[in-house]
Short mmCIF file of C-alpha atoms (C1' of nucleotides) and ligand atoms in Angstrom, two decimals:
data_model
loop_
_atom_site.label_atom_id
_atom_site.label_comp_id
_atom_site.label_asym_id
_atom_site.label_seq_id
_atom_site.Cartn_x
_atom_site.Cartn_y
_atom_site.Cartn_z
CA UNK A 1 0.00 0.00 0.00
CA UNK A 2 1.26 3.44 -0.88
CA UNK A 3 1.52 6.16 1.72
CA UNK A 4 -0.03 9.59 1.42
CA UNK A 5 3.44 10.99 0.72
CA UNK A 6 4.41 8.43 -1.89
CA UNK A 7 1.17 9.13 -3.72
CA UNK A 8 1.94 12.81 -3.77
CA UNK A 9 5.35 12.14 -5.30
CA UNK A 10 3.81 9.96 -8.01
CA UNK A 11 1.13 12.52 -8.76
CA UNK A 12 3.74 15.26 -9.00
CA UNK A 13 5.79 13.12 -11.38
CA UNK A 14 2.78 12.60 -13.64
CA UNK A 15 2.14 16.34 -13.64
CA UNK A 16 5.74 17.20 -14.44
CA UNK A 17 6.47 14.46 -16.95
CA UNK A 18 3.17 13.93 -18.74
CA UNK A 19 0.93 16.93 -18.33
CA UNK A 20 3.09 20.03 -17.92
CA UNK A 21 4.74 19.70 -21.30
CA UNK A 22 2.08 17.74 -23.09
CA UNK A 23 2.20 20.27 -25.93
CA UNK A 24 5.95 20.63 -26.32
CA UNK A 25 7.14 17.02 -26.08
CA UNK A 26 4.32 15.76 -28.23
CA UNK A 27 5.01 12.18 -29.17
CA UNK A 28 8.66 11.73 -28.33
CA UNK A 29 8.17 11.81 -24.55
CA UNK A 30 11.28 13.07 -22.75
CA UNK A 31 9.32 12.21 -19.62
CA UNK A 32 11.83 12.57 -16.84
CA UNK A 33 12.58 15.18 -14.26
CA UNK A 34 15.49 16.28 -12.06
CA UNK A 35 15.71 16.18 -8.31
CA UNK A 36 15.76 19.96 -7.89
CA UNK A 37 12.76 20.45 -10.14
CA UNK A 38 10.69 17.91 -8.26
CA UNK A 39 11.83 19.32 -4.92
CA UNK A 40 10.74 22.82 -5.93
CA UNK A 41 7.40 21.53 -7.17
CA UNK A 42 6.70 19.65 -3.94
CA UNK A 43 8.15 22.37 -1.75
CA UNK A 44 10.67 20.10 -0.05
CA UNK A 45 14.48 20.11 -0.11
CA UNK A 46 16.43 18.24 -2.79
CA UNK A 47 17.90 15.98 -0.09
CA UNK A 48 14.40 14.74 0.67
CA UNK A 49 13.72 13.95 -2.96
CA UNK A 50 17.00 12.04 -3.31
CA UNK A 51 15.96 9.81 -0.44
CA UNK A 52 12.45 9.29 -1.73
CA UNK A 53 13.66 8.58 -5.27
CA UNK A 54 15.70 5.69 -3.90
CA UNK A 55 12.69 4.35 -1.97
CA UNK A 56 10.37 4.61 -4.97
CA UNK A 57 12.96 2.82 -7.09
CA UNK A 58 13.00 -0.09 -4.66
CA UNK A 59 9.21 -0.29 -5.00
CA UNK A 60 9.64 -0.25 -8.80
CA UNK A 61 7.57 2.89 -9.15
CA UNK A 62 10.31 4.99 -10.78
CA UNK A 63 13.44 4.53 -12.84
CA UNK A 64 16.33 6.34 -11.25
CA UNK A 65 20.10 6.09 -10.91
CA UNK A 66 22.24 8.15 -8.58
CA UNK A 67 22.91 11.57 -10.18
CA UNK A 68 20.42 10.73 -12.90
CA UNK A 69 16.90 11.89 -13.75
CA UNK A 70 13.70 10.42 -12.32
CA UNK A 71 10.98 8.92 -14.50
CA UNK A 72 7.89 6.84 -13.79
CA UNK A 73 7.69 3.12 -14.54
CA UNK A 74 4.45 1.83 -16.04
CA UNK A 75 3.30 0.91 -12.53
CA UNK A 76 4.27 4.29 -11.10
CA UNK A 77 2.49 6.09 -13.93
CA UNK A 78 -0.68 4.10 -13.34
CA UNK A 79 -0.65 4.76 -9.59
CA UNK A 80 -0.05 8.46 -10.20
CA UNK A 81 -2.85 8.58 -12.73
CA UNK A 82 -5.22 6.95 -10.27
CA UNK A 83 -4.47 9.67 -7.72
CA UNK A 84 -5.32 12.23 -10.38
CA UNK A 85 -8.49 10.32 -11.29
CA UNK A 86 -9.61 10.41 -7.66
CA UNK A 87 -8.72 14.09 -7.36
CA UNK A 88 -10.69 15.10 -10.41
CA UNK A 89 -13.71 12.93 -9.62
CA UNK A 90 -13.94 14.40 -6.12
CA UNK A 91 -13.60 17.92 -7.54
CA UNK A 92 -16.48 17.15 -9.87
CA UNK A 93 -18.58 15.82 -7.01
CA UNK A 94 -17.95 18.85 -4.82
CA UNK A 95 -18.76 21.21 -7.68
CA UNK A 96 -21.77 19.45 -9.17
CA UNK A 97 -23.43 17.91 -6.14
CA UNK A 98 -22.40 20.04 -3.19
CA UNK A 99 -22.39 23.38 -5.04
CA UNK A 100 -18.86 24.40 -4.16
CA UNK A 101 -17.27 27.10 -6.25
CA UNK A 102 -14.49 26.00 -8.60
CA UNK A 103 -11.89 27.86 -6.56
CA UNK A 104 -12.71 25.87 -3.38
CA UNK A 105 -12.57 22.33 -4.64
CA UNK A 106 -8.88 21.74 -5.28
CA UNK A 107 -7.86 22.04 -1.64
CA UNK A 108 -10.50 19.56 -0.50
CA UNK A 109 -9.65 17.16 -3.30
CA UNK A 110 -6.01 17.19 -2.15
CA UNK A 111 -7.22 15.32 0.94
CA UNK A 112 -9.96 13.23 -0.64
CA UNK A 113 -7.68 11.89 -3.39
CA UNK A 114 -5.89 9.70 -0.83
CA UNK A 115 -8.92 7.59 0.05
CA UNK A 116 -8.07 4.21 -1.46
CA UNK A 117 -11.04 2.33 -2.76
CA UNK A 118 -11.51 1.36 -6.35
CA UNK A 119 -15.15 0.53 -5.69
CA UNK A 120 -15.80 3.92 -4.11
CA UNK A 121 -14.35 5.77 -7.08
CA UNK A 122 -16.23 3.68 -9.60
CA UNK A 123 -19.49 4.26 -7.73
CA UNK A 124 -18.79 7.96 -7.53
CA UNK A 125 -17.96 8.00 -11.25
CA UNK A 126 -21.33 6.40 -11.96
CA UNK A 127 -23.15 8.75 -9.55
CA UNK A 128 -21.66 11.67 -11.51
CA UNK A 129 -22.66 10.10 -14.84
CA UNK A 130 -19.15 9.28 -15.95
CA UNK A 131 -17.82 12.80 -16.47
CA UNK A 132 -14.99 13.25 -18.99
CA UNK A 133 -13.72 16.52 -17.58
CA UNK A 134 -13.43 18.09 -14.14
CA UNK A 135 -14.77 21.58 -13.36
CA UNK A 136 -11.47 23.15 -14.50
CA UNK A 137 -11.77 21.41 -17.87
CA UNK A 138 -9.11 18.77 -17.16
CA UNK A 139 -9.64 15.26 -18.52
CA UNK A 140 -10.37 12.53 -15.96
CA UNK A 141 -8.32 9.32 -16.32
CA UNK A 142 -10.45 6.18 -16.69
CA UNK A 143 -10.53 3.22 -14.30
CA UNK A 144 -7.34 1.87 -15.89
CA UNK A 145 -5.46 5.14 -15.47
CA UNK A 146 -5.68 5.87 -19.20
CA UNK A 147 -6.19 9.47 -20.25
CA UNK A 148 -6.60 11.22 -23.56
CA UNK A 149 -5.47 14.78 -23.24
CA UNK A 150 -7.44 16.57 -25.92
CA UNK A 151 -5.72 18.94 -28.30
CA UNK A 152 -5.91 22.47 -26.92
CA UNK A 153 -4.38 25.88 -27.46
CA UNK A 154 -3.91 28.79 -25.12
CA UNK A 155 -5.84 31.95 -25.84
CA UNK A 156 -2.45 33.62 -26.45
CA UNK A 157 -2.00 31.53 -29.58
CA UNK A 158 -5.26 32.57 -31.19
CA UNK A 159 -4.86 35.08 -34.02
CA UNK A 160 -6.51 38.45 -34.24
CA UNK A 161 -10.04 38.33 -35.60
CA UNK A 162 -10.57 34.64 -34.78
CA UNK A 163 -13.24 33.14 -32.57
CA UNK A 164 -12.77 30.22 -30.18
CA UNK A 165 -14.38 28.44 -27.28
CA UNK A 166 -12.98 28.27 -23.76
CA UNK A 167 -12.49 24.63 -22.75
CA UNK A 168 -10.25 24.70 -19.65
CA UNK A 169 -7.99 26.73 -17.38
CA UNK A 170 -4.26 26.17 -17.04
CA UNK A 171 -3.89 27.89 -13.67
CA UNK A 172 -5.89 26.41 -10.80
CA UNK A 173 -4.96 29.05 -8.24
CA UNK A 174 -7.76 30.62 -6.25
CA UNK A 175 -6.75 34.11 -7.46
CA UNK A 176 -6.90 33.16 -11.11
CA UNK A 177 -10.21 31.32 -10.77
CA UNK A 178 -11.76 34.19 -8.85
CA UNK A 179 -10.63 36.60 -11.59
CA UNK A 180 -12.25 34.45 -14.27
CA UNK A 181 -15.44 34.41 -12.16
CA UNK A 182 -15.28 38.17 -11.72
CA UNK A 183 -15.18 38.91 -15.42
CA UNK A 184 -18.05 36.46 -15.93
CA UNK A 185 -16.28 33.96 -18.17
CA UNK A 186 -17.16 30.27 -18.07
CA UNK A 187 -16.06 27.05 -19.74
CA UNK A 188 -17.87 26.62 -23.09
CA UNK A 189 -18.16 30.39 -23.58
CA UNK A 190 -17.23 31.76 -27.00
CA UNK A 191 -14.38 34.27 -27.10
CA UNK A 192 -13.44 36.54 -29.99
CA UNK A 193 -9.94 37.98 -30.23
CA UNK A 194 -10.53 41.55 -31.35
CA UNK A 195 -7.03 42.98 -31.12
CA UNK A 196 -3.54 41.84 -30.21
CA UNK A 197 -1.05 44.59 -29.30
CA UNK A 198 2.53 43.40 -29.89
CA UNK A 199 4.07 46.30 -27.97
CA UNK A 200 2.85 45.24 -24.50
CA UNK A 201 1.32 41.85 -25.32
CA UNK A 202 -2.18 42.95 -24.32
CA UNK A 203 -5.17 41.36 -26.01
CA UNK A 204 -8.65 42.75 -26.44
CA UNK A 205 -11.27 40.03 -26.27
CA UNK A 206 -15.03 39.88 -26.53
CA UNK A 207 -17.38 37.38 -24.93
CA UNK A 208 -21.06 37.58 -24.00
CA UNK A 209 -21.33 41.09 -25.44
CA UNK A 210 -18.51 42.30 -23.15
CA UNK A 211 -15.16 43.69 -24.27
CA UNK A 212 -12.08 43.38 -22.09
CA UNK A 213 -8.33 44.03 -22.32
CA UNK A 214 -6.29 41.20 -20.79
CA UNK A 215 -2.61 40.41 -20.27
CA UNK A 216 -0.61 37.24 -21.02
CA UNK A 217 -1.07 36.28 -17.36
CA UNK A 218 -4.65 35.68 -18.44
CA UNK A 219 -4.35 34.50 -22.05
CA UNK A 220 -1.58 31.99 -21.27
CA UNK A 221 -3.87 30.30 -18.79
CA UNK A 222 -7.07 29.95 -20.76
CA UNK A 223 -7.27 26.91 -23.00
CA UNK A 224 -9.42 27.20 -26.09
CA UNK A 225 -10.43 25.46 -29.27
CA UNK A 226 -11.46 27.28 -32.40
CA UNK A 227 -14.27 26.10 -34.61
CA UNK A 228 -12.01 24.63 -37.26
CA UNK A 229 -9.30 23.11 -35.06
CA UNK A 230 -11.63 20.77 -33.27
CA UNK A 231 -10.35 17.82 -35.25
CA UNK A 232 -7.44 19.29 -37.14
CA UNK A 233 -4.23 20.12 -35.32
CA UNK A 234 -3.00 21.84 -38.46
CA UNK A 235 -5.63 24.55 -38.15
CA UNK A 236 -3.90 27.89 -37.78
CA UNK A 237 -6.58 29.54 -35.73
CA UNK B 1 -4.60 20.99 13.79
CA UNK B 2 -5.12 17.48 15.06
CA UNK B 3 -3.37 14.52 13.47
CA UNK B 4 -5.14 11.47 12.14
CA UNK B 5 -3.93 9.55 15.20
CA UNK B 6 -4.97 12.13 17.76
CA UNK B 7 -8.45 12.17 16.23
CA UNK B 8 -8.67 8.42 16.57
CA UNK B 9 -7.78 8.64 20.25
CA UNK B 10 -10.44 11.29 20.85
CA UNK B 11 -13.05 9.30 18.96
CA UNK B 12 -12.20 6.19 20.96
CA UNK B 13 -12.50 8.16 24.19
CA UNK B 14 -15.96 9.39 23.22
CA UNK B 15 -17.00 5.83 22.40
CA UNK B 16 -15.69 4.44 25.67
CA UNK B 17 -16.75 7.24 28.01
CA UNK B 18 -20.01 8.49 26.50
CA UNK B 19 -21.52 5.87 24.22
CA UNK B 20 -20.48 2.44 25.43
CA UNK B 21 -22.13 2.74 28.81
CA UNK B 22 -24.76 5.31 27.99
CA UNK B 23 -27.35 3.07 29.60
CA UNK B 24 -25.52 2.13 32.78
CA UNK B 25 -24.00 5.46 33.83
CA UNK B 26 -27.13 7.35 33.01
CA UNK B 27 -26.87 10.81 34.50
CA UNK B 28 -23.95 10.54 36.88
CA UNK B 29 -21.29 10.23 34.16
CA UNK B 30 -18.28 8.27 35.40
CA UNK B 31 -16.82 9.21 32.04
CA UNK B 32 -13.21 8.17 32.33
CA UNK B 33 -11.17 5.26 31.15
CA UNK B 34 -7.92 3.49 32.05
CA UNK B 35 -4.79 3.18 29.95
CA UNK B 36 -5.14 -0.57 29.43
CA UNK B 37 -8.74 -0.33 28.38
CA UNK B 38 -8.02 2.35 25.80
CA UNK B 39 -4.95 0.46 24.57
CA UNK B 40 -7.00 -2.70 24.05
CA UNK B 41 -9.71 -0.74 22.24
CA UNK B 42 -7.24 0.93 19.89
CA UNK B 43 -5.14 -2.20 19.49
CA UNK B 44 -1.92 -0.56 20.66
CA UNK B 45 0.27 -1.22 23.71
CA UNK B 46 -0.39 0.53 27.03
CA UNK B 47 3.01 2.24 26.75
CA UNK B 48 1.79 3.98 23.62
CA UNK B 49 -1.34 5.21 25.34
CA UNK B 50 0.62 6.55 28.31
CA UNK B 51 2.70 8.67 25.94
CA UNK B 52 -0.30 9.88 23.98
CA UNK B 53 -2.27 10.71 27.12
CA UNK B 54 0.53 13.06 28.15
CA UNK B 55 0.53 14.72 24.73
CA UNK B 56 -3.25 15.12 24.67
CA UNK B 57 -3.11 16.63 28.13
CA UNK B 58 -0.62 19.27 26.94
CA UNK B 59 -3.08 20.14 24.14
CA UNK B 60 -5.84 20.38 26.76
CA UNK B 61 -7.89 17.68 25.09
CA UNK B 62 -7.94 15.32 28.07
CA UNK B 63 -7.67 15.41 31.85
CA UNK B 64 -5.04 13.00 33.04
CA UNK B 65 -2.52 12.56 35.85
CA UNK B 66 0.19 9.94 35.98
CA UNK B 67 -1.29 6.63 37.18
CA UNK B 68 -4.75 8.15 36.93
CA UNK B 69 -7.67 7.70 34.55
CA UNK B 70 -8.15 9.55 31.25
CA UNK B 71 -11.20 11.70 30.54
CA UNK B 72 -12.08 14.18 27.83
CA UNK B 73 -12.13 17.93 28.42
CA UNK B 74 -14.98 19.90 26.86
CA UNK B 75 -12.70 20.67 23.91
CA UNK B 76 -11.62 17.05 23.53
CA UNK B 77 -15.20 15.87 23.68
CA UNK B 78 -16.25 18.29 20.98
CA UNK B 79 -13.38 17.29 18.68
CA UNK B 80 -14.15 13.61 19.22
CA UNK B 81 -17.83 14.21 18.54
CA UNK B 82 -16.97 15.99 15.30
CA UNK B 83 -15.00 12.97 14.12
CA UNK B 84 -18.06 10.83 14.85
CA UNK B 85 -20.29 13.32 13.05
CA UNK B 86 -18.10 13.12 9.96
CA UNK B 87 -17.98 9.32 10.18
CA UNK B 88 -21.74 8.95 10.37
CA UNK B 89 -22.49 11.51 7.69
CA UNK B 90 -20.11 9.81 5.27
CA UNK B 91 -21.67 6.43 6.09
CA UNK B 92 -25.07 7.88 5.30
CA UNK B 93 -23.79 9.30 2.02
CA UNK B 94 -22.22 6.02 0.94
CA UNK B 95 -25.37 4.09 1.82
CA UNK B 96 -28.01 6.46 0.48
CA UNK B 97 -26.31 8.00 -2.53
CA UNK B 98 -23.73 5.47 -3.67
CA UNK B 99 -25.77 2.36 -2.84
CA UNK B 100 -23.19 0.66 -0.67
CA UNK B 101 -24.39 -2.08 1.62
CA UNK B 102 -24.43 -1.26 5.34
CA UNK B 103 -21.60 -3.70 6.00
CA UNK B 104 -19.23 -1.90 3.60
CA UNK B 105 -19.53 1.68 4.77
CA UNK B 106 -17.77 1.66 8.13
CA UNK B 107 -14.34 0.88 6.72
CA UNK B 108 -14.55 3.66 4.14
CA UNK B 109 -15.87 6.12 6.72
CA UNK B 110 -12.83 5.36 8.89
CA UNK B 111 -10.76 7.12 6.23
CA UNK B 112 -13.24 9.80 5.20
CA UNK B 113 -13.84 10.96 8.78
CA UNK B 114 -10.40 12.56 8.83
CA UNK B 115 -11.10 15.07 6.08
CA UNK B 116 -11.19 18.40 7.94
CA UNK B 117 -13.66 20.85 6.55
CA UNK B 118 -16.60 22.21 8.44
CA UNK B 119 -18.07 23.58 5.24
CA UNK B 120 -17.79 20.24 3.48
CA UNK B 121 -19.61 18.43 6.26
CA UNK B 122 -22.35 21.02 6.48
CA UNK B 123 -22.87 20.85 2.73
CA UNK B 124 -22.97 17.07 2.84
CA UNK B 125 -25.42 17.23 5.74
CA UNK B 126 -27.68 19.43 3.63
CA UNK B 127 -27.25 17.23 0.54
CA UNK B 128 -28.45 14.28 2.65
CA UNK B 129 -31.40 16.28 4.00
CA UNK B 130 -30.07 16.58 7.54
CA UNK B 131 -30.30 12.95 8.60
CA UNK B 132 -30.73 12.25 12.33
CA UNK B 133 -29.41 8.68 12.21
CA UNK B 134 -26.81 6.80 10.21
CA UNK B 135 -27.58 3.54 8.39
CA UNK B 136 -26.83 1.54 11.56
CA UNK B 137 -29.35 3.59 13.53
CA UNK B 138 -26.78 5.67 15.42
CA UNK B 139 -27.55 9.32 16.11
CA UNK B 140 -25.49 11.89 14.20
CA UNK B 141 -24.00 14.73 16.30
CA UNK B 142 -24.99 18.21 15.10
CA UNK B 143 -22.65 20.93 13.83
CA UNK B 144 -21.78 21.84 17.44
CA UNK B 145 -20.92 18.29 18.39
CA UNK B 146 -24.12 17.93 20.41
CA UNK B 147 -25.89 14.59 20.35
CA UNK B 148 -29.04 13.21 21.89
CA UNK B 149 -28.74 9.49 22.31
CA UNK B 150 -32.33 8.32 22.24
CA UNK B 151 -33.57 5.91 24.85
CA UNK B 152 -33.20 2.35 23.59
CA UNK B 153 -33.33 -1.22 24.83
CA UNK B 154 -31.72 -4.35 23.53
CA UNK B 155 -33.96 -7.05 22.17
CA UNK B 156 -32.73 -9.22 25.08
CA UNK B 157 -34.57 -6.96 27.54
CA UNK B 158 -37.95 -7.29 25.85
CA UNK B 159 -40.39 -9.58 27.68
CA UNK B 160 -42.13 -12.60 26.24
CA UNK B 161 -45.26 -11.74 24.30
CA UNK B 162 -44.31 -8.10 23.68
CA UNK B 163 -43.86 -6.35 20.35
CA UNK B 164 -41.17 -3.78 19.51
CA UNK B 165 -39.52 -2.02 16.60
CA UNK B 166 -35.88 -2.39 15.59
CA UNK B 167 -34.17 1.00 15.66
CA UNK B 168 -30.43 0.26 15.54
CA UNK B 169 -27.65 -2.30 15.75
CA UNK B 170 -25.09 -2.43 18.55
CA UNK B 171 -22.51 -4.47 16.64
CA UNK B 172 -21.16 -2.94 13.44
CA UNK B 173 -19.07 -5.92 12.40
CA UNK B 174 -19.42 -7.16 8.86
CA UNK B 175 -20.39 -10.64 10.08
CA UNK B 176 -23.20 -9.36 12.27
CA UNK B 177 -24.56 -7.02 9.61
CA UNK B 178 -24.45 -9.74 6.97
CA UNK B 179 -26.37 -12.05 9.32
CA UNK B 180 -29.07 -9.43 9.86
CA UNK B 181 -29.27 -9.01 6.07
CA UNK B 182 -29.49 -12.77 5.59
CA UNK B 183 -32.48 -13.20 7.87
CA UNK B 184 -34.14 -10.25 6.13
CA UNK B 185 -34.44 -7.91 9.10
CA UNK B 186 -34.23 -4.14 8.64
CA UNK B 187 -34.34 -1.04 10.81
CA UNK B 188 -37.97 0.00 11.46
CA UNK B 189 -39.19 -3.60 11.22
CA UNK B 190 -41.58 -4.80 13.91
CA UNK B 191 -40.41 -7.74 16.01
CA UNK B 192 -42.53 -9.85 18.33
CA UNK B 193 -40.92 -11.87 21.12
CA UNK B 194 -42.77 -15.17 21.06
CA UNK B 195 -40.77 -17.20 23.55
CA UNK B 196 -37.79 -16.76 25.87
CA UNK B 197 -36.09 -19.96 27.04
CA UNK B 198 -34.23 -19.36 30.30
CA UNK B 199 -32.32 -22.63 30.11
CA UNK B 200 -30.12 -21.72 27.12
CA UNK B 201 -31.08 -18.04 26.69
CA UNK B 202 -32.52 -18.60 23.24
CA UNK B 203 -35.34 -16.38 22.03
CA UNK B 204 -37.98 -17.10 19.42
CA UNK B 205 -38.93 -13.99 17.50
CA UNK B 206 -41.33 -13.21 14.69
CA UNK B 207 -41.01 -10.47 12.09
CA UNK B 208 -42.47 -10.13 8.58
CA UNK B 209 -44.39 -13.40 8.99
CA UNK B 210 -41.16 -15.27 9.70
CA UNK B 211 -40.29 -17.12 12.92
CA UNK B 212 -36.69 -17.53 14.04
CA UNK B 213 -34.76 -18.79 17.07
CA UNK B 214 -31.87 -16.52 17.97
CA UNK B 215 -29.14 -16.39 20.62
CA UNK B 216 -28.00 -13.57 22.91
CA UNK B 217 -25.23 -12.87 20.41
CA UNK B 218 -28.09 -11.58 18.29
CA UNK B 219 -30.55 -10.16 20.83
CA UNK B 220 -27.86 -8.24 22.75
CA UNK B 221 -26.96 -6.40 19.57
CA UNK B 222 -30.35 -5.34 18.28
CA UNK B 223 -31.68 -2.10 19.73
CA UNK B 224 -35.46 -1.76 19.91
CA UNK B 225 -38.25 0.40 21.19
CA UNK B 226 -41.66 -0.93 22.16
CA UNK B 227 -44.84 0.93 21.38
CA UNK B 228 -45.37 2.23 24.90
CA UNK B 229 -41.77 3.05 25.84
CA UNK B 230 -41.32 5.59 23.10
CA UNK B 231 -41.57 8.42 25.57
CA UNK B 232 -41.61 6.64 28.91
CA UNK B 233 -38.44 5.12 30.26
CA UNK B 234 -40.49 3.48 33.01
CA UNK B 235 -42.28 1.28 30.52
CA UNK B 236 -41.58 -2.35 31.38
CA UNK B 237 -41.85 -3.68 27.87
"C1'" DT C 1 41.35 22.38 -20.26
"C1'" DA C 2 40.79 24.44 -15.96
"C1'" DA C 3 37.79 27.11 -13.10
"C1'" DT C 4 33.32 27.90 -11.67
"C1'" DA C 5 28.51 27.02 -11.23
"C1'" DA C 6 24.68 23.99 -10.82
"C1'" DA C 7 22.75 19.80 -9.48
"C1'" DG C 8 22.61 15.99 -6.53
"C1'" DT C 9 24.11 13.00 -2.42
"C1'" DT C 10 25.27 11.77 2.26
"C1'" DA C 11 25.59 12.04 7.23
"C1'" DG C 12 23.47 13.24 11.15
"C1'" DA C 13 19.53 15.17 13.55
"C1'" DC C 14 14.47 15.76 14.61
"C1'" DT C 15 9.41 14.51 15.27
"C1'" DA C 16 5.39 11.45 15.60
"C1'" DA C 17 3.80 7.09 16.52
"C1'" DT C 18 4.77 2.92 17.61
"C1'" DC C 19 7.19 -1.21 19.96
"C1'" DT C 20 9.70 -4.26 23.84
"C1'" DA C 21 11.52 -4.96 28.20
"C1'" DA C 22 12.23 -3.58 32.63
"C1'" DC C 23 10.42 -1.20 36.38
"C1'" DA C 24 6.99 1.24 39.65
"C1'" DA C 25 2.55 2.21 41.64
"C1'" DT C 26 -1.96 0.76 42.98
"C1'" DA C 27 -5.47 -2.65 44.00
"C1'" DT C 28 -6.88 -7.13 45.63
"C1'" DT C 29 -6.51 -11.16 48.22
"C1'" DT C 30 -5.15 -13.95 51.74
"C1'" DA D 1 -0.40 -6.12 56.92
"C1'" DA D 2 2.02 -8.78 53.66
"C1'" DA D 3 1.91 -11.14 49.36
"C1'" DT D 4 0.30 -11.12 44.90
"C1'" DA D 5 -1.87 -9.45 40.88
"C1'" DT D 6 -3.11 -5.72 38.06
"C1'" DT D 7 -2.26 -1.53 36.06
"C1'" DG D 8 0.59 1.98 34.37
"C1'" DT D 9 5.33 4.26 33.35
"C1'" DT D 10 9.93 4.79 31.55
"C1'" DA D 11 14.01 4.02 28.75
"C1'" DG D 12 15.63 2.87 24.56
"C1'" DA D 13 14.84 1.37 19.77
"C1'" DT D 14 12.49 1.72 15.08
"C1'" DT D 15 10.32 3.78 10.91
"C1'" DA D 16 8.78 7.48 7.76
"C1'" DG D 17 9.45 11.83 6.31
"C1'" DT D 18 11.65 15.77 6.80
"C1'" DC D 19 15.63 19.14 7.65
"C1'" DT D 20 20.67 21.38 7.55
"C1'" DA D 21 25.35 21.34 6.49
"C1'" DA D 22 29.03 19.41 4.25
"C1'" DC D 23 30.46 17.10 0.36
"C1'" DT D 24 30.60 15.14 -4.60
"C1'" DT D 25 29.44 14.84 -9.31
"C1'" DT D 26 28.14 16.87 -13.62
"C1'" DA D 27 27.58 20.83 -16.59
"C1'" DT D 28 28.90 25.35 -18.20
"C1'" DT D 29 31.93 28.99 -19.10
"C1'" DA D 30 36.16 31.33 -19.70
MN1 MN E 1 -7.23 20.26 -8.45
MN1 MN E 2 -9.17 20.29 -11.44
MN1 MN E 3 -19.06 3.11 11.50
MN1 MN E 4 -22.54 3.68 11.76
#
DNA sequence: TAATAAAGTTAGACTAATCTAACAATATTT
DNA sequence: AAATATTGTTAGATTAGTCTAACTTTATTA
């Protein structure tokens, strides 16, 4: 049985090696990470990660050699994915059934994700009608830990004059989510890019009859799809 | 913030000092427990309990002097009650919403009870329509940790020829619950005591047109109310 | 290539929760 | 009251997860 802490390491490794750079490393999977990087991500000291990397290697959850990079084994990846599955299913439950706001659910899910019961998660999945995405628009791994991360662009990539649809957020911080709430934007809303100013990287967007000037801090963290790129990665929206 | 372990000690203390003997100590509250008793209940060694008692005393959760008995302070009692509230609300959720059987829910609730969020529990309470009892018939403490344990008798106490209604179980073990399922008895069912045999303490009962001979292992663990004792403790049902 | 910087490891210490084994206090029985 | 049994405590060890401080390896730069 995995401890709370071990699960958090595996989850972090999935985030850093599979999700974070899902766009960049497309296909060729340089899915490994250094001790310092992981330590910074988990907010512990590198010494702690060195120790844990050795322990996880013994349990065959990671591949790792002294002074080398850390990467997940198939088993480690699956366990990490299951933590993420539980996290995202609980977030969905809290949001859909208990009416929590989307900026409150992550913290609670950080605790709930460590409840180990396959049956519980499958029942919850069913109770929620087998959701594909969590309230932040992130895909939910299936009962085998498989996930299909859909093609998605950031709003920053969308060209002037084009329209697109918000499908997810990239930043789950309370501040960011509260800002998105404040301006009245929701997943599935249509956004039009009216103007992109190269000088200071500000973008003027329109959604629901409202116009707004936003910075890259915003546009980098909104994932969108345009009408034509839904099934064609080559679309230059 | 209390640790997982500290919460389990407080919960155990509530069970042993307030619930276990709620019938016997009625009123005068000899609500304290020895180190060995608590150790046996928690399945740890007395040495471990001695240490923990000292720590809980420092945190003002228990009253305790070396070689003396352990009892909960007001604060400790409230914290313990809140753990029990969370446990019973989660059990109710699993049973009512996720269709778990009543013999499967306790184990899961043992993990879920340690999720700390007042808001979460109040939302869940509301989602469940403010239940008064969990699926085993145990009262659920309110948001202030207050609980009213209703008057109840065991089936063993009911006299020959009398009728009563099952309101709870006293034994939450999987084996006991499965047995109650097997014979087809449910909370709220009416039970008639047809015959009590002093010689071997066996009782013949009737419920839902069925007759059955049961032992004290059964009758001691079924809580009932008879028609007339609902509001009168003096009733000699 | 040699010097310097960055990244990673190791040794030793700490805390929480547990154990065993030896000891001490309290309660019960003769 | 003395002997015995029960109950509870203490000292010392262990494990997981963390830290700091010193050290080593690998990478980068001059
Ligand atoms: Mn989250
Ligand atoms: Mn999410
Ligand atoms: Mn229970
Ligand atoms: Mn219960």
